[in-house]
Coordinates of C-alpha atoms in Angstrom, one line a residue:
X1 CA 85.3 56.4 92.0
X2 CA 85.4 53.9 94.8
X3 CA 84.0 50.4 93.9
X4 CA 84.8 47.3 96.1
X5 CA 86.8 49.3 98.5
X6 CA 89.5 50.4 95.5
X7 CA 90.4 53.9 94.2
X8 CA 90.8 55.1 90.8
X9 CA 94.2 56.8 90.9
X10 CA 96.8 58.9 89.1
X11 CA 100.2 58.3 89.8
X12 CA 103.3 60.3 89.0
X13 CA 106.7 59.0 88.6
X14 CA 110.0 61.0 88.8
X15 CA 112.0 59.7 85.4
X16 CA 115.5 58.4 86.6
X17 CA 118.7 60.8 86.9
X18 CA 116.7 63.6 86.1
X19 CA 118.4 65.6 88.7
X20 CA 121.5 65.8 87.2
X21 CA 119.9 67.1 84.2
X22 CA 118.2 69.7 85.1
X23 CA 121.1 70.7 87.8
X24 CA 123.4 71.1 84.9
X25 CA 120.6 73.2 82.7
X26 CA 120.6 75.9 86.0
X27 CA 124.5 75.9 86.1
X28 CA 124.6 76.8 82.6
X29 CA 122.0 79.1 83.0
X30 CA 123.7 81.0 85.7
X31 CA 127.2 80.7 83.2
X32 CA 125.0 82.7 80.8
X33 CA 123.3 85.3 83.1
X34 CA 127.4 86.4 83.9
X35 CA 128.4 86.0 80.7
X36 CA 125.4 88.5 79.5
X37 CA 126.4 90.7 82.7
X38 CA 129.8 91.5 80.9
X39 CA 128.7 91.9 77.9
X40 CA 126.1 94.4 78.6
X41 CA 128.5 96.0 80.7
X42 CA 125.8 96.1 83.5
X43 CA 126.3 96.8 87.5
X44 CA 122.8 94.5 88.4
X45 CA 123.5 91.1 89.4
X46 CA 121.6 88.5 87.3
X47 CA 122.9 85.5 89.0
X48 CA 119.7 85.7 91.7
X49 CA 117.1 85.4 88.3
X50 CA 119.2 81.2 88.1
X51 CA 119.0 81.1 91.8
X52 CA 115.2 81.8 92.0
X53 CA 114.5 79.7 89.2
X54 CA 116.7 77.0 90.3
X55 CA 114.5 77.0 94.0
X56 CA 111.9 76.4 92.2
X57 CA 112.8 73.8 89.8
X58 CA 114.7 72.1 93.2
X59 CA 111.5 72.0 95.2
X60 CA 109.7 70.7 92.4
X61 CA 111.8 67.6 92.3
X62 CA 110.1 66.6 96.2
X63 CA 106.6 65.2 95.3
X64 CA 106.3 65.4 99.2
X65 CA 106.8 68.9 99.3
X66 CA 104.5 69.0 96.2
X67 CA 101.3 67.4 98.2
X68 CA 102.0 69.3 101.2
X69 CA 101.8 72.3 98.2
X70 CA 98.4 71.6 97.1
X71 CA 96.6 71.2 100.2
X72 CA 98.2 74.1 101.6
X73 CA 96.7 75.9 98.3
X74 CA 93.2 74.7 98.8
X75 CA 93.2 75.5 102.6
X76 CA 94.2 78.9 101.8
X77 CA 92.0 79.8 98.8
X78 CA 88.7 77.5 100.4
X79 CA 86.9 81.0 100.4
X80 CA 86.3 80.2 96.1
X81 CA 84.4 76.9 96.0
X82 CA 85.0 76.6 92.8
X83 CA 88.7 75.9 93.3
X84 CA 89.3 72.3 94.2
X85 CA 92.7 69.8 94.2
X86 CA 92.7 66.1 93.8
X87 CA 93.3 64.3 97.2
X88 CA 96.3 63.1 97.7
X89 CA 97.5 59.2 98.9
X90 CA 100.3 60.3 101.0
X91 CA 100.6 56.9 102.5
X92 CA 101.5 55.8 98.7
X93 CA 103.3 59.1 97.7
X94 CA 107.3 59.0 98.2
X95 CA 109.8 62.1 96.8
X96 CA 110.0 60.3 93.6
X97 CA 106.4 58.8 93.5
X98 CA 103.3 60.9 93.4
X99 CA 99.8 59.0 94.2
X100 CA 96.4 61.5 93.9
X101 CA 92.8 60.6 93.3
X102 CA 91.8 60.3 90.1
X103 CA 89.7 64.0 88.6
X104 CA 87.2 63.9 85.7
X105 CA 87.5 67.1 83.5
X106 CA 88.3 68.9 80.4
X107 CA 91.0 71.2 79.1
X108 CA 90.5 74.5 78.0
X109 CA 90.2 73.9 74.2
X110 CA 87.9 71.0 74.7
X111 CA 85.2 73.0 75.7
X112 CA 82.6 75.2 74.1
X113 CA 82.4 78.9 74.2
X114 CA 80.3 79.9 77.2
X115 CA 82.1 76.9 79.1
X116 CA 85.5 78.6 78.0
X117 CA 84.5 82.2 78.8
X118 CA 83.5 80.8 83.1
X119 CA 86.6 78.5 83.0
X120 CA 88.9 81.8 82.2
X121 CA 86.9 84.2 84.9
X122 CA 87.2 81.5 87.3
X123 CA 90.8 81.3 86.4
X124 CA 91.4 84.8 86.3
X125 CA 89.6 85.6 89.2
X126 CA 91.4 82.8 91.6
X127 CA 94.8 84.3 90.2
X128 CA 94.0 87.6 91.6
X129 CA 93.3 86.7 95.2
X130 CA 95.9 84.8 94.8
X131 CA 98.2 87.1 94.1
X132 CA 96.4 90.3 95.7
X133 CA 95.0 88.2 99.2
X134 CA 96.5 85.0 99.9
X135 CA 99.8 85.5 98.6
X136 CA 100.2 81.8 97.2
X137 CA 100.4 81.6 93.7
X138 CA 100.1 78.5 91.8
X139 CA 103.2 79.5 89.2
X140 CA 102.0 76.5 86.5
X141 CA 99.1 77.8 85.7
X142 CA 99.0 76.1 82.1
X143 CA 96.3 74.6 80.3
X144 CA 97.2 71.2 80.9
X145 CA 97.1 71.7 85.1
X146 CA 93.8 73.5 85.4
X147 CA 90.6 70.9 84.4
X148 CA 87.2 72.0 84.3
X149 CA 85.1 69.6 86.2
X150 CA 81.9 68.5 85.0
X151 CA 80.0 70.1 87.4
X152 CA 81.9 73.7 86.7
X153 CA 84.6 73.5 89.4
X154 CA 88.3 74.2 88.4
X155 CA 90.3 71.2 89.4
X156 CA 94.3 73.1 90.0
X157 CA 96.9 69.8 89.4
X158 CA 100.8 70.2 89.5
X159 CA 101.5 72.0 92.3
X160 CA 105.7 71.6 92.5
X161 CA 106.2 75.2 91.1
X162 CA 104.3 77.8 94.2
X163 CA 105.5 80.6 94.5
X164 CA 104.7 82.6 97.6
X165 CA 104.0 86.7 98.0
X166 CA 105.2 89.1 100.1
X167 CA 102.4 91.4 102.3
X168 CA 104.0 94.6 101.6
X169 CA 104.6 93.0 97.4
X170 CA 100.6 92.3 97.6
X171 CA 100.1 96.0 98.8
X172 CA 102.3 97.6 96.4
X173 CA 101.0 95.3 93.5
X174 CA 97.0 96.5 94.5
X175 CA 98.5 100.0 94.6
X176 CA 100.1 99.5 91.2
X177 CA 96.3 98.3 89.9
X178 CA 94.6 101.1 91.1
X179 CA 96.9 103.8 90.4
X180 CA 97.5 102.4 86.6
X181 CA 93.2 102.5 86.2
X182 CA 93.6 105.6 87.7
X183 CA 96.1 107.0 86.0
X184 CA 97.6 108.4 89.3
X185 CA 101.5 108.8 88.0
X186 CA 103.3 110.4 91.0
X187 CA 101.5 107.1 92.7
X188 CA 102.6 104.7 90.3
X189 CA 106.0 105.8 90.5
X190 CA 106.3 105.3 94.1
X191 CA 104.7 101.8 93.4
X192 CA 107.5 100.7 90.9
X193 CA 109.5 101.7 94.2
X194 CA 107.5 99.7 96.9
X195 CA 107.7 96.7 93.9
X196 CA 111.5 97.1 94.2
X197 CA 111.5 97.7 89.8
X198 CA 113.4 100.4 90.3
X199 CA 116.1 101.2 92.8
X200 CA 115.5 103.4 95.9
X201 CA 116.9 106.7 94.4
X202 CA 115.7 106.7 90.7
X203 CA 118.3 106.8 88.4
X204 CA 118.4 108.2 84.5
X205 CA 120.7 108.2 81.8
X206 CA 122.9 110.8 80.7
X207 CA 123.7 109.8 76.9
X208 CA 126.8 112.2 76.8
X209 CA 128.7 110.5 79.6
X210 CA 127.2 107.0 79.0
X211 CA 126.5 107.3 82.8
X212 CA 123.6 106.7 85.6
X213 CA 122.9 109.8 87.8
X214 CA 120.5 110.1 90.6
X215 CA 117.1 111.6 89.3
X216 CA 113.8 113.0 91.1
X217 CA 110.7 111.2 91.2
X218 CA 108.9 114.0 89.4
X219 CA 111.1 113.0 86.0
X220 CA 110.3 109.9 86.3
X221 CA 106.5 110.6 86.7
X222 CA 106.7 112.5 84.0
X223 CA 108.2 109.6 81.4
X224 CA 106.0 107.3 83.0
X225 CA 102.6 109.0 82.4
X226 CA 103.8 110.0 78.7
X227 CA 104.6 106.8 77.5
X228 CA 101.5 104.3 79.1
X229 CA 98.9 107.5 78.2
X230 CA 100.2 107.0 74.6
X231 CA 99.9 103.0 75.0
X232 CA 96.8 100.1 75.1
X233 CA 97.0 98.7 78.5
X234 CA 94.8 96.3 78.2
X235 CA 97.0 93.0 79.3
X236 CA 100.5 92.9 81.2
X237 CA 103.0 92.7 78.4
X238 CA 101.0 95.8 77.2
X239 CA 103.0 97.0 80.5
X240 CA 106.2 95.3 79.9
X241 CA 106.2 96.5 76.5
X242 CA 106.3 100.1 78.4
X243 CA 108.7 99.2 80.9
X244 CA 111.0 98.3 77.9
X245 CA 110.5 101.6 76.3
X246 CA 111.4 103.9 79.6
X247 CA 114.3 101.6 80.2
X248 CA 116.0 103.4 77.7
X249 CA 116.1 105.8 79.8
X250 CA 116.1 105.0 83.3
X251 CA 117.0 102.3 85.4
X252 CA 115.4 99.1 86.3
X253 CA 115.8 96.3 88.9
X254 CA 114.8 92.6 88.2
X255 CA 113.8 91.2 91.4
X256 CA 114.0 87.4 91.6
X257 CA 110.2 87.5 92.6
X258 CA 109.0 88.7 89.4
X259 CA 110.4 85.4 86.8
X260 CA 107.7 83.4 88.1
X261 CA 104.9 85.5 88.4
X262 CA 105.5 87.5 85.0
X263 CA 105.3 83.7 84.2
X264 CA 102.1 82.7 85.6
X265 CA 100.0 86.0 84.6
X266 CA 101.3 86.0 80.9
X267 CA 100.2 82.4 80.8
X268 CA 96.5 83.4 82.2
X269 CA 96.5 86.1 80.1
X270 CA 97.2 84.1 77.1
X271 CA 94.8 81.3 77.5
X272 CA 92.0 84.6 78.0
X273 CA 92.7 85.7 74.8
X274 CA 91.9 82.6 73.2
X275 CA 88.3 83.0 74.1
X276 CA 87.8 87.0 74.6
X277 CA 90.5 89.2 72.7
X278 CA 88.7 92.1 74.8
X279 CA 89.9 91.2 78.1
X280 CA 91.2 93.4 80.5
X281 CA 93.6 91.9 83.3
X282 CA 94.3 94.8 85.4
X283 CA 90.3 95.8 85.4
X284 CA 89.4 91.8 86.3
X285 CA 92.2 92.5 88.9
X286 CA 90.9 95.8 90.1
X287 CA 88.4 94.3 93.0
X288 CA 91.2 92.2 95.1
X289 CA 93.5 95.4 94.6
X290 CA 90.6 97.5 96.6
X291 CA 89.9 94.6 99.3
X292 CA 94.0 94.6 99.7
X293 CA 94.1 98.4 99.8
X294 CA 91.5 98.3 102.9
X295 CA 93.1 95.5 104.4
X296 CA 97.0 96.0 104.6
X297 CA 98.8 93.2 107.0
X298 CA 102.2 95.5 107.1
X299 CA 102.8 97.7 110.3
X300 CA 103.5 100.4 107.3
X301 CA 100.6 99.4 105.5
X302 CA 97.9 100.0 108.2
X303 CA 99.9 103.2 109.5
X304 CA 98.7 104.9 106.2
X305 CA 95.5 103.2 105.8
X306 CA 94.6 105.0 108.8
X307 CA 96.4 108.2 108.6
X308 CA 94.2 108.5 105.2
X309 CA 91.3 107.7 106.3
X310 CA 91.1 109.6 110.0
X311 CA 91.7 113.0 109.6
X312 CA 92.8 115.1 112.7
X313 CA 89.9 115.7 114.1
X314 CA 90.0 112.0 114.7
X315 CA 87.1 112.0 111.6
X316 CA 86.1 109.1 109.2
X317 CA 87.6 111.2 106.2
X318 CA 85.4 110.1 103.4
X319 CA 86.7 112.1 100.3
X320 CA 90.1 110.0 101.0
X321 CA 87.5 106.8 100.7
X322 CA 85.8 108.2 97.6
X323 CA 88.6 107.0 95.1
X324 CA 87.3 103.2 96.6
X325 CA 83.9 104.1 95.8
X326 CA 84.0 105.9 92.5
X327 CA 85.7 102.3 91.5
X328 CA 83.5 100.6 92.5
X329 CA 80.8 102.6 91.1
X330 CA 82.6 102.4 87.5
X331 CA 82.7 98.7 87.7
X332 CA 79.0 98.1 88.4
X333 CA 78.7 100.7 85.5
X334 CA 80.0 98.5 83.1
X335 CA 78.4 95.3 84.3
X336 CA 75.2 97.5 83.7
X337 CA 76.4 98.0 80.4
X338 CA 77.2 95.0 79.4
X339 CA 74.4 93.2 80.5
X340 CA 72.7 95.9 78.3
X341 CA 74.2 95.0 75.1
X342 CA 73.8 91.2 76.0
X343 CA 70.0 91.8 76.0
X344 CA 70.3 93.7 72.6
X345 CA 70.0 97.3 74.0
X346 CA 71.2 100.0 72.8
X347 CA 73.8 101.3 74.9
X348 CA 74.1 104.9 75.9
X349 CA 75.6 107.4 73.7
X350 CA 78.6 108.2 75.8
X351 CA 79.2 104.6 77.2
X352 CA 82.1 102.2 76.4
X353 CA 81.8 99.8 73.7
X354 CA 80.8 96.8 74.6
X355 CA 82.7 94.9 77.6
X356 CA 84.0 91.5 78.3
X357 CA 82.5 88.7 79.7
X358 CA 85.4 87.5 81.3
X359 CA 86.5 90.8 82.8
X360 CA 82.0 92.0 83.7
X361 CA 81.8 88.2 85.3
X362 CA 84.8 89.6 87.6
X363 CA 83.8 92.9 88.1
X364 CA 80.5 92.5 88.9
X365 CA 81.2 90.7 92.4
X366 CA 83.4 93.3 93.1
X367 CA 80.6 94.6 96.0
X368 CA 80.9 91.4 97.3
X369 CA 84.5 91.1 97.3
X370 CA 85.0 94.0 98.8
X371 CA 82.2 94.2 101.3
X372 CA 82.8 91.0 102.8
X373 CA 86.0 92.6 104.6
X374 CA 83.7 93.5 107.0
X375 CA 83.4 90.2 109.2
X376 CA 86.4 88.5 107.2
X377 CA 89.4 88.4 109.5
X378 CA 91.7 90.4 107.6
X379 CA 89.5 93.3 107.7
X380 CA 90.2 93.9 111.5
X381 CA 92.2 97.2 110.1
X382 CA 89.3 98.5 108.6
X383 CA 87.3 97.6 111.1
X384 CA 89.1 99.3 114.0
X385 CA 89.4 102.4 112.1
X386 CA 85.4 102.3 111.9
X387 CA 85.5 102.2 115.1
X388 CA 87.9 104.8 116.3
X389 CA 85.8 107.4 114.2
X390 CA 84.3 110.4 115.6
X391 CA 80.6 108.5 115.7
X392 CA 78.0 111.4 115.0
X393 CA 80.3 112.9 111.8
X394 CA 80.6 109.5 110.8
X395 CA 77.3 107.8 110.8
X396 CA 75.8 111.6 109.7
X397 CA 78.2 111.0 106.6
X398 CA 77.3 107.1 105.8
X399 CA 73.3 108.3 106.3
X400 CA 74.0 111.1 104.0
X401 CA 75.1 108.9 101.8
X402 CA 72.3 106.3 101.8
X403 CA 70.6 107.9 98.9
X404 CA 67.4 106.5 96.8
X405 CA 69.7 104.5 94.4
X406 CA 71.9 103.3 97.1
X407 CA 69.0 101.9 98.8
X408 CA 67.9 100.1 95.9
X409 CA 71.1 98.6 95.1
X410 CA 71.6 97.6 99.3
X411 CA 67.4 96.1 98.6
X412 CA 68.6 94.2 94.8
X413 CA 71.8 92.9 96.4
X414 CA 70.5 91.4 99.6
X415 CA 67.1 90.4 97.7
X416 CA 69.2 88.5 95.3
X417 CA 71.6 86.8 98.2
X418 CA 68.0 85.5 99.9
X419 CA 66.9 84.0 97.0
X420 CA 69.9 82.2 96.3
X421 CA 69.1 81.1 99.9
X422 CA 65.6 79.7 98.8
X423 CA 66.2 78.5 95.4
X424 CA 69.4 76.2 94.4
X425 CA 72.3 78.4 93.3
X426 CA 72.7 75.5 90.5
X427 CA 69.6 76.5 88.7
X428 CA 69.6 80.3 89.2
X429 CA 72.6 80.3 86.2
X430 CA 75.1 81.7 88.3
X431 CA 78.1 82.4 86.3
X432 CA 80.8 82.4 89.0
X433 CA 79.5 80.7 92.5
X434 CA 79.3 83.5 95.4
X435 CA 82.3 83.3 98.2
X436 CA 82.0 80.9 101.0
X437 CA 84.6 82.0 103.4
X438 CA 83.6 80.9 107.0
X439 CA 82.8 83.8 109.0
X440 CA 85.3 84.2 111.9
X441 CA 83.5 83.9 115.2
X442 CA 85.6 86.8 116.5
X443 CA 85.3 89.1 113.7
X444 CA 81.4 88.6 114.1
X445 CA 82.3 89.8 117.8
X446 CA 84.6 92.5 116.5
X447 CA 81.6 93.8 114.0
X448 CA 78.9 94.2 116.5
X449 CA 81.3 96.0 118.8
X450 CA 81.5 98.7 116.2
X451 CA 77.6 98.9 116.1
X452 CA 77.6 98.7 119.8
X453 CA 80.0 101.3 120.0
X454 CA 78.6 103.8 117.5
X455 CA 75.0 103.3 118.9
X456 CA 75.5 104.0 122.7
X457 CA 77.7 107.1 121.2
X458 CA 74.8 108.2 119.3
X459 CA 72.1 108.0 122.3
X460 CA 74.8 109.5 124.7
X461 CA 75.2 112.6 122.0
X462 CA 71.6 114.3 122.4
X463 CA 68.5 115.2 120.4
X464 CA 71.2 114.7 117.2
X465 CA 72.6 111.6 118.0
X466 CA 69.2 110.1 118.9
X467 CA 68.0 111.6 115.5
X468 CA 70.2 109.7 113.7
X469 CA 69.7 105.8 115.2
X470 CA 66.3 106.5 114.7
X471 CA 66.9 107.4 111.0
X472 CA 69.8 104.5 110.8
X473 CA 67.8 101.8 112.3
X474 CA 64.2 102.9 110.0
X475 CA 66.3 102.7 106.7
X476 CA 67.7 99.4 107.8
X477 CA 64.4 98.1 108.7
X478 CA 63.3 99.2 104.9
X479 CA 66.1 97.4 103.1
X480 CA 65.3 94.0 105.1
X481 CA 61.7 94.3 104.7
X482 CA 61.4 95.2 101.0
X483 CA 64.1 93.0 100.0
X484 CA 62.7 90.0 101.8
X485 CA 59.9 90.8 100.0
X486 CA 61.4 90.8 96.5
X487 CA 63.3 87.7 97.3
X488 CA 60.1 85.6 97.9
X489 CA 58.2 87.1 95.1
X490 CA 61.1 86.2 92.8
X491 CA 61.9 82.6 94.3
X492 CA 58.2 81.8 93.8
X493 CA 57.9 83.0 90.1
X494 CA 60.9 81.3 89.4
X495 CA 59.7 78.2 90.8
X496 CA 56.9 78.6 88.7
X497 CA 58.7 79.1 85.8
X498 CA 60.4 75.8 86.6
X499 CA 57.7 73.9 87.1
X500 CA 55.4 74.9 83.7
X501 CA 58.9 74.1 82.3
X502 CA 59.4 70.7 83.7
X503 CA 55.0 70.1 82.6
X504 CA 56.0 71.6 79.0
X505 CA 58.6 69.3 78.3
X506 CA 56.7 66.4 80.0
X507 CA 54.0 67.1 77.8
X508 CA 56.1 67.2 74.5
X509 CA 57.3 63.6 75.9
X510 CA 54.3 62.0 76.2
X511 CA 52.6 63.7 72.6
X512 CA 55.9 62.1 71.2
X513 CA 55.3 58.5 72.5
X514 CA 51.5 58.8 71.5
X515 CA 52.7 59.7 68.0

């Protein structure tokens, strides 16, 4: 805190000749990855695995590099308010001297249970946009450089080891996590490919020649769905463990890319499993991998977005965009569920045991994650193909769609976003704060072109078209109305609530000081 115009600081200093050091750890580390070359008698070049590592270490060595680091990490992840970074005194910071404001907060295992349980979703959540939308991952993620604040924010420190993403990685990699959930084989085979795991024509292992030979895709779907069917994927060595297995049998790359961020997941995933031993990484991952799925940045990417979702009748093709929804659907399932079994009630005889916190706290935004592609500026894909649709099919389909429980969900969601609006967020209980990503001024633009598009289609199509705005704009009238509604009702009884509350425990003081 600022008192009499000084700062409370922390200051890092780089020990002396510690360059030498560690340059002679990555020389002998790259000794060994040759020596283990010949020995296994391998043709893969391990060398690359020092080299990346080695980058890293290199860059870590600049605390200049390592400011410029964190404040390109907050930028980029400012969209999660809960993710802050200490400010840092560049005017006092050199390559060898670090100088940052000084951050109140606590380390995991200083905190309670429910403390733990929204330090970890926060955690886990940040490290999937980070891995699945912004492409900058922070590749220390330990428990000594994330702090929980007092007020609930996660304060990120160290930033010398970042490690940055690929587009077409970050699309393969959401492929990967919805394929695996899935359980889409043929799909998670081409996805080892796009992750460059395997090499571009698959290779097995004939045991009487001792020999690689070129293989089909189809026999290595089959292996694959055989030996993670048989397994508990439930965290990422759960997967490694797997890859080890096939790798028996076929061949497998290392790509530099994946030291550090097999790194930085199995650290997550270890700190979760000291406060939930249910947790499910790839489900807690599952709602970036559908916002990256619907907004590819890769020339490649977007060709097939579209060619999957308009069909050649130039059509919104909606059973291609049901695999989205039915995931979606699952996931609100199980936040249903779990919030069920939190209020002691019994769950339904053919639902899942009982879920997670971390991975429901995840899950449950997954609407919100998801939906708010449609004025973020990397939803401009989506958005286009929206608007290229044939626009009586398509708004016939979306309207056909808008069923009696959809409504109520569309009237619960919004209801609850307005009275966030009227009542502090703070006191409502939230357990992870809702996404504050500016709106782009042009995407707002870009949204309401789609509406003006498809509505000026619709009058220009007839008795039909005309049939449906009526019917569109009725039901959209009825969401805003009855939610609006529900929101006041609700903000007033809470504030209600509040206030016999705050005259309750008044009233206990003042019996107390009489007594």
């Amino acid at each position: 805190p600022k008192t009499g115009g000084r700062v409370k600081v922390a200051v890092k200093v780089q020990r002396p000749e510690i360059l030498y050091s560690l340059l002679l750890d990555m020389y002998v580390l790259r000794l060994g990855l040759v020596a283990l070359r010949a020995l296994w008698g391998s043709d893969t070049d391990l060398t690359p695995i020092a080299d990346e590592v080695a980058a890293g270490v290199w860059n870590e060595l600049d605390y200049r590099q390592e400011a410029a680091n964190a404040q390109q990490f907050e930028f980029e992840h400012r969209f999660l308010p809960y993710i802050k970074v200490p400010r840092y005194l560049m005017e006092y910071t050199t390559e060898r001297v670090l100088t940052m404001e000084w951050v109140e907060g606590k380390k995991l295992g200083q905190l309670e249970l429910p403390q733990q349980l929204d330090f970890m979703a926060k955690a886990i959540e940040a490290s999937g946009a980070m891995l699945l939308q912004t492409g900058l991952v922070h590749a220390d993620p330990h428990e000594g450089n994330i702090l929980y604040a007092p007020n609930g924010d996660l304060v990120f420190i160290d930033f010398g080891l970042v490690s940055s993403v690929h587009p077409r990685l970050m699309e393969a990699f959401a492929s990967g996590v919805i394929n695996l959930i899935t359980m889409d084989w043929p799909g998670f085979a081409q996805d080892f490919k796009d992750m460059e795991l395997v090499p571009e024509q698959f290779m097995r292992l004939n045991e009487q020649k001792g020999a690689w030979e070129a293989c089909e895709i189809q026999d290595f779907t089959l292996m694959i769905g055989e030996v993670i069917e048989k397994a508990k994927m439930d965290d990422f060595g759960d997967l490694v463990a797997c890859v080890q297995q096939m790798a028996d049998n076929y061949k497998f790359l290392c790509p530099p890319y994946t030291i550090l961020l097999v790194r930085t997941f199995a650290t997550l995933e270890g700190l979760a499993a000291k406060c939930d031993a249910e947790f499910n990484m790839y489900e807690a991952c599952l709602p970036y991998a559908i916002r990256r799925g619907l907004a590819p940045t890769t020339r490649q990417g977007k060709k097939e977005l579209r060619d999957t979702l308009i069909n050649a009748k130039g059509e919104f093709a909606f059973e291609n965009f049901q695999e989205s929804l039915d995931l979606m659907r699952r996931m609100e399932e199980q936040l249903e569920q779990g919030e069920a079994v939190a209020e002691g009630q019994a769950p339904d005889d053919e639902a899942d045991p009982e879920s997670t916190n971390i991975t429901n706290a995840i899950t449950g935004r997954a609407p919100e994650i998801v939906g708010s592609l449609v004025t973020a500026p990397e939803g401009s894909t989506i958005r286009k193909i929206m608007q290229e649709a044939d626009t009586v099919a398509f708004v016939d389909k979306v309207l056909s769609e808008t069923t009696r429980d959809v409504q109520s969900k569309a009237i619960s969601t919004l209801a609850s976003s307005l009275q966030e609006r009227i009542v502090s967020s703070g006191t409502l209980g939230k357990p992870i704060k809702l996404s504050k990503k500016p709106v782009s001024q042009f995407s707002s633009k870009a949204l309401w072109s789609i509406v003006g598009k498809h509505a000026g289609s619709l009058l220009a199509a007839g008795p039909k078209g005309i049939f449906l705005l009526l019917k569109g704009l009725f039901l959209v009238t009825k969401i805003a109305v009855f939610s609006s509604v529900r929101a006041v009702t609700s903000a007033c009884f809470h504030v209600i609530a509040l206030l016999f509350t705050s005259l309750g425990k008044a009233s206990a003081s003042v019996a107390n000081k009489l007594l």
